Coordinates of C-alpha atoms in Angstrom, one line a residue:
X6 CA 0.2 0.1 -0.2
X7 CA 1.4 3.4 -0.7
X8 CA 0.3 6.7 0.9
X9 CA 1.2 9.9 -0.7
X10 CA 1.4 13.8 0.2
X11 CA 1.5 16.1 -2.2
X12 CA 3.3 19.4 -1.5
X13 CA 4.0 18.3 1.8
X14 CA 6.4 21.7 2.4
X15 CA 8.6 23.7 0.7
X16 CA 12.4 24.2 1.5
X17 CA 13.9 27.6 1.3
X18 CA 17.5 27.4 1.6
X19 CA 20.9 28.3 0.0
X20 CA 23.6 25.9 -1.6
X21 CA 27.5 26.3 -2.5
X22 CA 27.9 25.5 -5.9
X23 CA 31.2 25.3 -8.1
X24 CA 29.9 27.2 -11.1
X25 CA 27.6 29.8 -9.5
X26 CA 28.5 30.3 -6.3
X27 CA 25.9 30.8 -3.1
X28 CA 22.7 29.9 -4.9
X29 CA 19.2 30.6 -3.0
X30 CA 16.6 28.0 -3.9
X31 CA 13.2 27.1 -3.0
X32 CA 12.0 23.3 -3.5
X33 CA 8.6 21.7 -3.0
X34 CA 8.9 18.5 -1.4
X35 CA 6.2 15.6 -2.2
X36 CA 6.4 12.2 -0.5
X37 CA 5.1 8.6 -0.8
X38 CA 5.2 6.3 1.9
X39 CA 4.9 2.5 1.1
X40 CA 3.7 0.0 3.7
X41 CA 1.4 -2.2 5.6
X42 CA -2.1 -0.8 7.1
X43 CA -1.5 -0.4 11.0
X44 CA -4.0 -1.2 13.8
X45 CA -6.1 1.7 12.7
X46 CA -6.3 0.4 8.7
X47 CA -3.9 3.3 7.7
X48 CA -0.1 3.3 6.6
X49 CA 0.2 6.2 8.4
X50 CA -2.1 9.4 9.9
X51 CA -2.0 12.2 7.3
X52 CA -1.7 14.7 10.1
X53 CA 1.2 12.4 11.6
X54 CA 3.0 12.4 8.2
X55 CA 2.6 16.4 7.5
X56 CA 3.5 17.4 11.0
X57 CA 6.6 15.0 11.8
X58 CA 8.2 14.9 8.4
X59 CA 8.1 18.4 7.7
X60 CA 9.4 19.1 10.9
X61 CA 12.4 17.1 10.2
X62 CA 12.9 18.5 6.7
X63 CA 12.6 21.9 8.4
X64 CA 15.5 20.7 10.9
X65 CA 17.7 19.2 8.6
X66 CA 17.5 21.4 5.5
X67 CA 15.2 24.6 5.4
X68 CA 16.7 27.8 6.2
X69 CA 20.5 26.1 5.9
X70 CA 23.4 26.6 3.9
X71 CA 23.8 23.2 2.2
X72 CA 27.6 22.6 1.6
X73 CA 29.0 19.7 -1.0
X74 CA 31.0 18.1 1.4
X75 CA 33.0 15.7 -1.3
X76 CA 33.5 18.7 -3.6
X77 CA 37.4 19.4 -3.5
X78 CA 36.9 23.0 -3.1
X79 CA 34.9 22.6 0.4
X80 CA 36.9 22.6 3.4
X81 CA 35.0 22.7 6.8
X82 CA 36.7 23.5 10.3
X83 CA 34.9 22.9 13.5
X84 CA 35.8 24.9 16.6
X85 CA 34.5 22.3 19.5
X86 CA 35.3 25.0 22.1
X87 CA 32.9 27.6 20.6
X88 CA 30.9 24.9 18.8
X89 CA 31.1 27.5 15.5
X90 CA 32.2 26.1 12.0
X91 CA 33.9 27.8 9.7
X92 CA 33.2 26.8 5.8
X93 CA 35.5 27.8 3.0
X94 CA 34.6 27.3 -0.5
X95 CA 36.2 28.0 -3.4
X96 CA 34.6 27.9 -6.7
X97 CA 36.3 26.2 -10.0
X98 CA 37.0 30.1 -11.4
X99 CA 38.7 31.3 -8.1
X100 CA 35.9 33.0 -6.0
X101 CA 36.1 32.5 -2.3
X102 CA 33.0 32.2 0.1
X103 CA 33.3 31.9 3.8
X104 CA 31.6 31.4 6.8
X105 CA 31.9 31.2 10.5
X106 CA 28.6 30.4 11.9
X107 CA 26.7 27.9 14.5
X108 CA 26.5 24.6 13.2
X109 CA 23.1 24.6 13.5
X110 CA 23.4 26.9 10.3
X111 CA 24.7 24.3 7.8
X112 CA 23.8 20.9 6.4
X113 CA 26.7 18.9 4.8
X114 CA 25.7 16.6 2.0
X115 CA 28.3 14.1 1.2
X116 CA 28.3 14.7 -2.5
X117 CA 30.4 16.8 -4.7
X118 CA 27.2 18.7 -6.1
X119 CA 24.3 19.9 -4.1
X120 CA 21.2 18.9 -6.5
X121 CA 17.9 17.2 -6.0
X122 CA 19.3 14.0 -6.3
X123 CA 22.0 14.1 -3.7
X124 CA 19.5 16.0 -1.4
X125 CA 16.9 13.5 -1.8
X126 CA 19.7 10.8 -0.6
X127 CA 20.5 12.7 2.3
X128 CA 17.0 13.6 3.2
X129 CA 15.9 9.9 2.9
X130 CA 18.7 8.8 5.0
X131 CA 17.5 11.3 7.7
X132 CA 13.8 10.6 7.3
X133 CA 14.0 6.6 7.3
X134 CA 15.4 6.4 11.1
X135 CA 12.1 8.1 12.4
X136 CA 9.7 6.2 10.3
X137 CA 7.0 3.8 12.4
X138 CA 7.7 0.2 11.9
X139 CA 4.7 -0.9 9.4
X140 CA 6.0 1.9 6.9
X141 CA 9.2 0.0 4.9
X142 CA 10.2 2.8 2.6
X143 CA 9.8 6.2 1.9
X144 CA 10.1 8.2 -1.6
X145 CA 11.0 12.0 -1.8
X146 CA 10.2 13.9 -4.8
X147 CA 11.4 17.2 -5.2
X148 CA 10.7 19.8 -7.5
X149 CA 10.9 23.4 -8.4
X150 CA 7.8 25.8 -8.4
X151 CA 6.6 26.2 -12.4
X152 CA 7.4 29.9 -13.2
X153 CA 6.6 30.9 -16.9
X154 CA 7.9 34.6 -16.1
X155 CA 11.3 36.2 -14.9
X156 CA 12.7 34.9 -11.4
X157 CA 16.3 35.2 -9.5
X158 CA 18.1 33.2 -6.9
X159 CA 18.7 35.2 -3.9
X160 CA 20.5 34.8 -0.4
X161 CA 20.3 36.7 2.7
X162 CA 19.7 36.7 6.5
X163 CA 17.6 38.3 8.7
X164 CA 19.6 39.2 12.1
X165 CA 16.3 40.7 13.9
X166 CA 14.2 37.7 13.0
X167 CA 13.8 35.7 16.4
X168 CA 13.5 32.2 14.2
X169 CA 15.7 30.4 11.6
X170 CA 15.7 33.4 9.1
X171 CA 18.3 35.1 11.2
X172 CA 20.6 32.5 9.7
X173 CA 22.9 34.5 7.2
X174 CA 23.3 32.2 4.3
X175 CA 19.4 31.0 3.5
X176 CA 17.5 32.0 0.4
X177 CA 15.0 31.6 -2.2
X178 CA 14.0 31.0 -5.6
X179 CA 11.8 34.0 -6.4
X180 CA 9.6 35.3 -9.3
X181 CA 9.4 39.0 -9.6
X182 CA 6.2 40.9 -11.3
X183 CA 6.9 44.2 -12.3
X184 CA 3.3 46.4 -13.4
X185 CA 3.3 49.8 -15.0
X186 CA 0.1 51.4 -15.7
X187 CA -1.9 48.3 -15.5
X188 CA 0.3 46.3 -17.6
X189 CA 3.1 43.5 -16.9
X190 CA 6.5 44.8 -17.9
X191 CA 8.5 41.7 -18.9
X192 CA 11.6 43.6 -19.7
X193 CA 11.8 45.1 -16.4
X194 CA 11.3 41.7 -14.8
X195 CA 14.1 40.2 -17.1
X196 CA 16.2 43.2 -15.9
X197 CA 15.8 42.4 -12.4
X198 CA 16.0 38.5 -13.0
X199 CA 19.4 39.3 -14.5
X200 CA 20.6 41.8 -12.1
X201 CA 19.5 39.4 -8.8
X202 CA 20.9 36.1 -10.6
X203 CA 22.2 34.2 -7.7
X204 CA 22.6 37.5 -5.6
X205 CA 23.5 37.9 -2.1
X206 CA 21.2 40.8 -0.7
X207 CA 23.4 42.5 2.6
X208 CA 22.2 45.2 4.7
X209 CA 25.0 48.0 5.1
X210 CA 25.1 48.3 8.6
X211 CA 25.9 44.3 8.8
X212 CA 29.4 45.3 7.0
X213 CA 32.6 44.9 8.8
X214 CA 36.3 45.6 8.2
X215 CA 38.2 42.6 6.6
X216 CA 40.4 43.0 9.6
X217 CA 37.8 42.7 12.1
X218 CA 36.2 39.2 10.9
X219 CA 36.5 36.3 13.1
X220 CA 36.9 33.7 10.0
X221 CA 40.7 32.7 9.8
X222 CA 40.6 31.6 6.0
X223 CA 42.6 34.0 3.9
X224 CA 41.9 35.6 0.7
X225 CA 44.7 37.6 -1.2
X226 CA 42.7 40.3 -3.1
X227 CA 40.5 41.3 0.0
X228 CA 39.2 44.3 -1.7
X229 CA 37.1 42.1 -3.9
X230 CA 35.4 41.0 -0.9
X231 CA 32.6 42.0 1.5
X232 CA 32.6 40.9 4.8
X233 CA 29.0 41.0 7.1
X234 CA 28.6 39.7 10.5
X235 CA 25.9 40.0 13.2
X236 CA 25.5 38.4 16.4
X237 CA 21.5 37.5 16.8
X238 CA 19.6 35.0 19.3
X239 CA 21.1 31.8 17.7
X240 CA 24.6 33.3 18.0
X241 CA 27.4 34.8 15.9
X242 CA 27.1 34.6 12.1
X243 CA 29.9 35.9 9.6
X244 CA 30.2 35.9 5.6
X245 CA 33.1 36.7 3.6
X246 CA 31.8 36.5 -0.2
X247 CA 32.8 38.5 -3.6
X248 CA 31.8 42.1 -3.8
X249 CA 30.4 40.8 -7.6
X250 CA 28.1 38.6 -5.7
X251 CA 26.2 40.8 -3.9
X252 CA 23.6 43.9 -3.7
X253 CA 23.9 45.9 -0.6
X254 CA 20.8 48.1 0.6
X255 CA 20.3 50.4 3.5
X256 CA 17.6 48.3 4.9
X257 CA 17.0 45.0 6.3
X258 CA 16.5 42.3 3.4
X259 CA 12.8 41.3 4.3
X260 CA 10.3 40.9 1.5
X261 CA 8.6 43.8 2.5
X262 CA 11.9 45.8 2.5
X263 CA 13.0 44.5 -0.8
X264 CA 9.6 45.5 -2.6
X265 CA 10.1 49.0 -1.2
X266 CA 13.9 48.6 -2.7
X267 CA 12.6 47.4 -6.0
X268 CA 9.8 50.0 -6.4
X269 CA 12.4 53.1 -5.5
X270 CA 15.1 51.6 -8.0
X271 CA 12.4 50.7 -10.7
X272 CA 11.2 54.1 -10.5
X273 CA 14.7 55.2 -11.6
X274 CA 14.5 53.3 -14.6
X275 CA 11.1 54.3 -15.4
X276 CA 9.7 57.4 -13.6
X277 CA 6.7 58.0 -15.7
X278 CA 3.3 56.5 -14.7
X279 CA 2.1 54.1 -11.8
X280 CA 4.4 51.2 -10.8
X281 CA 3.4 48.3 -8.8
X282 CA 5.9 45.6 -7.7
X283 CA 5.4 42.4 -6.6
X284 CA 8.1 40.6 -4.9
X285 CA 8.1 36.8 -4.0
X286 CA 9.6 35.5 -1.3
X287 CA 10.1 31.8 -2.2
X288 CA 6.5 29.9 -3.5
X289 CA 3.4 31.7 -2.8
X290 CA 4.3 34.2 -0.4
X291 CA 5.4 37.7 -0.9
X292 CA 5.1 41.5 -0.7
X293 CA 3.6 44.1 -3.0
X294 CA 3.4 47.8 -3.2
X295 CA 2.5 50.4 -5.7
X296 CA 3.8 54.2 -6.3

């Protein structure tokens, strides 16, 4: 007997890619459970599936940075005294990305690449140890939202958030709608999709000097890098990332603030008429503003 649950959850996370750098992503999760009927004449109660499996997926992947542990350019250093972990990542073009964060901010996937297959294997191994005895197998289907208009991948961190959004490197795959005088402007949407392709959106006040960082890893061309850091309720977070991969804004990077920023920047490009921005944060949620 098979029990299936579509749209179990959406995983919003970022991952390190040898070619693209730091990539924000949003994947929808469907699950299938194979097993015998239990004493309730069920494979498992839908409520338990949704609650328990979603909790585990949130715990192990959602709002984390996924690191391909077997990629030759990955280096991970654990500090047992502070429980901090330093991750150093070198892209194939020589760009460096480094982080100094609590261990809970990462997921280390034993593969040389982060993709749906490697993450599916990682999650299946985690979930398999938490299944009831009558469930023999679990199948995960990871998929992207179908978006037929321009979109971008972005990463950020929200230091004021009291949950996992405070982690400095988590992200989203998000569509962007720009409406000018009541009509969709595909050209403007494509502009933002290109401008924010695989972008890290940082807050100006979080920038620190290279010399003030706690990261022990070095780069030879420090002028080409930003270093951002902050302390929040989960601990200390620090990120070193190429300036070419960043957009630095003066506000927090909540989706509400991003909608405001997008509107202000778009009005510089198209000053005449009424502009509406619909900024998405992953799948099915976001903020909109008109001006």
